[in-house]
PDB file of C-alpha atoms in Angstrom:
ATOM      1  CA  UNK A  13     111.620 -31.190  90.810  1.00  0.00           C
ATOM      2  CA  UNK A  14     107.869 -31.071  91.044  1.00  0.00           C
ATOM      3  CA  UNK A  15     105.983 -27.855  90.836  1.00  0.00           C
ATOM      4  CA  UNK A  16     105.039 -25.698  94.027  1.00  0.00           C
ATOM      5  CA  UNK A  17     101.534 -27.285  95.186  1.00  0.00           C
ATOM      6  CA  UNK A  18      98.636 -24.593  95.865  1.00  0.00           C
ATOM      7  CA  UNK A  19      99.322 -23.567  99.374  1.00  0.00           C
ATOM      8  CA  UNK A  20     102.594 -24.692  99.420  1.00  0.00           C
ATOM      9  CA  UNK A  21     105.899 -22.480  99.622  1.00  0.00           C
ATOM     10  CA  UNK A  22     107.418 -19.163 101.267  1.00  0.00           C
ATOM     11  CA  UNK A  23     106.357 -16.199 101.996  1.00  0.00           C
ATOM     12  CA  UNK A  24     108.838 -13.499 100.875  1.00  0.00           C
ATOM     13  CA  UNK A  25     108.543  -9.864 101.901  1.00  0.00           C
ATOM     14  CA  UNK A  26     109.415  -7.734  98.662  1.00  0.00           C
ATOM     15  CA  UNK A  27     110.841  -4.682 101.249  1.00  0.00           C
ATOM     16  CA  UNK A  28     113.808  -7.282 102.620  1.00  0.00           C
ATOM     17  CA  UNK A  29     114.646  -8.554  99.121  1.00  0.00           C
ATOM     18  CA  UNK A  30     115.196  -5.176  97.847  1.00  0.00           C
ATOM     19  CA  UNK A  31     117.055  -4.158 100.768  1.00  0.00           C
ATOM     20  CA  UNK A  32     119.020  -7.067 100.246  1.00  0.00           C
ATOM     21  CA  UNK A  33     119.247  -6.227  96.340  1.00  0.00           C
ATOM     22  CA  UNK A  34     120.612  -2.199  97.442  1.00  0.00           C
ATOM     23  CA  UNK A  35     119.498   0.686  94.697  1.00  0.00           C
ATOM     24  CA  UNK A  36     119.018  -0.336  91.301  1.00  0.00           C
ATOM     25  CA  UNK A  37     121.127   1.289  88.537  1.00  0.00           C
ATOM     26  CA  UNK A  38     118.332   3.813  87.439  1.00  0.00           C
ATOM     27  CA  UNK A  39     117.958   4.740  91.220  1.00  0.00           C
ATOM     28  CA  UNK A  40     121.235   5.301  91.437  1.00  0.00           C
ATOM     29  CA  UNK A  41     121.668   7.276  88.025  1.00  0.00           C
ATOM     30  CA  UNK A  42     118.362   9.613  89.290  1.00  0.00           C
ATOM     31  CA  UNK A  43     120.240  10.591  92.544  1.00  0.00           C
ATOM     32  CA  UNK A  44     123.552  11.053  91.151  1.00  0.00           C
ATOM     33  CA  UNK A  45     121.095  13.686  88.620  1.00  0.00           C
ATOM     34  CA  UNK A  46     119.674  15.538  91.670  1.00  0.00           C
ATOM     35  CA  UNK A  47     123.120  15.995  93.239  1.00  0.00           C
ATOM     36  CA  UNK A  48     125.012  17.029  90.180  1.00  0.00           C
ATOM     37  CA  UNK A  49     121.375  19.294  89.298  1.00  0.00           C
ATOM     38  CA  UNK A  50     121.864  20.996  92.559  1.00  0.00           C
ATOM     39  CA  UNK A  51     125.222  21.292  92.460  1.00  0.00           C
ATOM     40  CA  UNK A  52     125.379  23.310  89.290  1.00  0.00           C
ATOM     41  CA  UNK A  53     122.234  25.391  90.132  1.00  0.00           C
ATOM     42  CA  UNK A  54     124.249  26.066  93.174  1.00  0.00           C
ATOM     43  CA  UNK A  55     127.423  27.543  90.811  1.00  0.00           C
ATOM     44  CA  UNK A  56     125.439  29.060  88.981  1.00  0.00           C
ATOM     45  CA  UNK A  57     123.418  31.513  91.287  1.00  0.00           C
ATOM     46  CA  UNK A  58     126.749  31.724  92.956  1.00  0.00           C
ATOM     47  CA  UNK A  59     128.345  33.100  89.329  1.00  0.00           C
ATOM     48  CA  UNK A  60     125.413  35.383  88.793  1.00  0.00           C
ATOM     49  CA  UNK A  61     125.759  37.000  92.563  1.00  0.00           C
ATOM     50  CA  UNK A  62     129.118  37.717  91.555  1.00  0.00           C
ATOM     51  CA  UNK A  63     128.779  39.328  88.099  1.00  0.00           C
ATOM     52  CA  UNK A  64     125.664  40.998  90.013  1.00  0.00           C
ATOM     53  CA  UNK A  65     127.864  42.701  93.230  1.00  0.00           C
ATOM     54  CA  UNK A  66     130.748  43.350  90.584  1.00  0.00           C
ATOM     55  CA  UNK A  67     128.696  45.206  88.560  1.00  0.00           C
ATOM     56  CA  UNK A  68     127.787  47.230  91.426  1.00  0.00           C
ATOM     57  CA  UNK A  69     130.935  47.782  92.474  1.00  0.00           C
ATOM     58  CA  UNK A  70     132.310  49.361  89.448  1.00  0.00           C
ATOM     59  CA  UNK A  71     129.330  51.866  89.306  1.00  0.00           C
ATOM     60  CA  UNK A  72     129.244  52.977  92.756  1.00  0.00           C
ATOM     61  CA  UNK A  73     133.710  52.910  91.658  1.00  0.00           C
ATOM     62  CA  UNK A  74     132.560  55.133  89.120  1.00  0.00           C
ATOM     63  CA  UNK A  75     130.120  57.331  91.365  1.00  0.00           C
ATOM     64  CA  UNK A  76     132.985  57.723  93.692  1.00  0.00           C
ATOM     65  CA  UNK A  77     135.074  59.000  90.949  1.00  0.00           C
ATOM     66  CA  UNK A  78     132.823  61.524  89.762  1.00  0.00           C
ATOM     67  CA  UNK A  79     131.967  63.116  93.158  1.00  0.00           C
ATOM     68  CA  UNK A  80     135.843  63.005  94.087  1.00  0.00           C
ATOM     69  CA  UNK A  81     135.854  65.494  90.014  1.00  0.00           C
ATOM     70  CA  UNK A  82     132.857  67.314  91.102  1.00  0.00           C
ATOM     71  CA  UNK A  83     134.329  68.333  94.846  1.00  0.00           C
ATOM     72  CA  UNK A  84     137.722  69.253  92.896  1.00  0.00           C
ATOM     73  CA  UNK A  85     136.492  71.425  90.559  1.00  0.00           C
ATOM     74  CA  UNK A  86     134.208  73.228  93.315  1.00  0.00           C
ATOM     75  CA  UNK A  87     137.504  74.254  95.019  1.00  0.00           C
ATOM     76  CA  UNK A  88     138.833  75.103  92.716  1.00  0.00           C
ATOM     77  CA  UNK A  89     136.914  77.981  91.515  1.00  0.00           C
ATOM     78  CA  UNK A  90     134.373  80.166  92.317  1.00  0.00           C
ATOM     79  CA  UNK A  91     130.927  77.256  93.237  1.00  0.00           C
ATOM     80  CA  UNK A  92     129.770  75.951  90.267  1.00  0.00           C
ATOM     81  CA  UNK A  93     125.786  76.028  89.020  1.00  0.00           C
ATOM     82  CA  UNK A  94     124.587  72.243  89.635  1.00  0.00           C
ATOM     83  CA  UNK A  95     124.200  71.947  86.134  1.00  0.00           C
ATOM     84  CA  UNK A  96     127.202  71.664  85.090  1.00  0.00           C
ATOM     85  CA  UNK A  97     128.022  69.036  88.035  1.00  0.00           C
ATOM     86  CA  UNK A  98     128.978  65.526  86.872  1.00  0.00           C
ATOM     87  CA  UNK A  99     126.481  63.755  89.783  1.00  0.00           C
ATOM     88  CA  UNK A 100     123.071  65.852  89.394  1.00  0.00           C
ATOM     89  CA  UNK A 101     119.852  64.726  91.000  1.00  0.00           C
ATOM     90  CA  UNK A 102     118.883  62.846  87.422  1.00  0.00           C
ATOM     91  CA  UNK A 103     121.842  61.322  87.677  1.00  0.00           C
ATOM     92  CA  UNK A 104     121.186  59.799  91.062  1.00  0.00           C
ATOM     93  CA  UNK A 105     117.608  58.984  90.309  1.00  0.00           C
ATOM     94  CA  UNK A 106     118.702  56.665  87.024  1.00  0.00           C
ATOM     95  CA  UNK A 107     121.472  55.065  88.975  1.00  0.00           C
ATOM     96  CA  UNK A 108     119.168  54.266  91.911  1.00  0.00           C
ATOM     97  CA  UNK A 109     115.978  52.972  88.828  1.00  0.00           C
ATOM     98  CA  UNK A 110     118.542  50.961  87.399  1.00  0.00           C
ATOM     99  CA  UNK A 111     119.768  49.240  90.403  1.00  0.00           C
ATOM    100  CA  UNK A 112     116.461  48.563  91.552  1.00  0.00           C
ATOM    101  CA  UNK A 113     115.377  47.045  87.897  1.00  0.00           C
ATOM    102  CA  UNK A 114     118.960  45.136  88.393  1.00  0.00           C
ATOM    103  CA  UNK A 115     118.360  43.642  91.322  1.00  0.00           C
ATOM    104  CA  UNK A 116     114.451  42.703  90.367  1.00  0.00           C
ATOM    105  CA  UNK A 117     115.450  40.995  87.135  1.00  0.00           C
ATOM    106  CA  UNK A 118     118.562  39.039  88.982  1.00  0.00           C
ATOM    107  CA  UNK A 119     116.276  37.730  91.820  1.00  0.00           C
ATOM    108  CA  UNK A 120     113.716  36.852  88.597  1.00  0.00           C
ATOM    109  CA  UNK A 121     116.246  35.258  86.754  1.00  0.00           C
ATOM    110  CA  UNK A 122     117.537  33.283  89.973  1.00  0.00           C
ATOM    111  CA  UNK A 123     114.182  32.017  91.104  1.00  0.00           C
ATOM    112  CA  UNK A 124     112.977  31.035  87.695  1.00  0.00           C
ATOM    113  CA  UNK A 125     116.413  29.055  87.090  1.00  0.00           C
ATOM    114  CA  UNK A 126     116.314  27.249  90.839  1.00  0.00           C
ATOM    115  CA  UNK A 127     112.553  26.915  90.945  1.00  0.00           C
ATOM    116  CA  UNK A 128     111.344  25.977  86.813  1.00  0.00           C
ATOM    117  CA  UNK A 129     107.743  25.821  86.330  1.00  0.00           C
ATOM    118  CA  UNK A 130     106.708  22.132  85.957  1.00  0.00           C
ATOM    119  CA  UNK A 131     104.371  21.484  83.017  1.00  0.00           C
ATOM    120  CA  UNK A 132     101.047  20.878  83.853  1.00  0.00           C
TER     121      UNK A 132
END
């Protein structure tokens, strides 16, 4: 066979041969990476939501509690001074700073995890 003479030949368009070719292995690899990525950041704000709202839920459990003590032992004797209530005002005020600190370092935490800095 003689070689191709200047001129001479086919013209092939590269964007039909890789169509006809279909996603090369590394392609493939890289999306399968993004979907398993996104899948586990996906669990994992999901597991951090939880441990967040169960956290939560056992102070305010625990709030509840102490209220139900403090309106028991007000009946039961002559009104108490508010010192010596379980649920003062500081009491209320730390509960409400530390959900509010809670909640700022979960959303932190959450955004830094799904949205990492890229180096620059």
């Amino acid at each position: 066979m003689s070689p191709p003479v200047a001129g001479q030949g086919r013209t092939v368009n590269l964007g039909e041969e890789e169509a006809k070719l279909g996603p090369t292995p590394v392609e493939t690899a890289t999306a399968r990476s993004i979907t398993a990525d996104m899948w586990f950041r996906g669990c994992m704000v999901a597991v951090v939501c939880g441990i967040f709202i169960w956290l939560n839920m056992g102070v305010m459990s625990f709030i509840r509690d102490a209220f139900a003590q403090d309106n028991a032992m007000m009946t039961a004797s002559v009104p108490m001074p508010s010192a010596d209530r379980l649920i003062t005002s500081h009491v209320v005020m730390a509960l409400i700073g530390a959900t509010v600190v809670q909640t700022g370092v979960g959303f932190i935490a959450i955004m830094s995890y799904l949205f990492p800095r890229r180096p620059r």
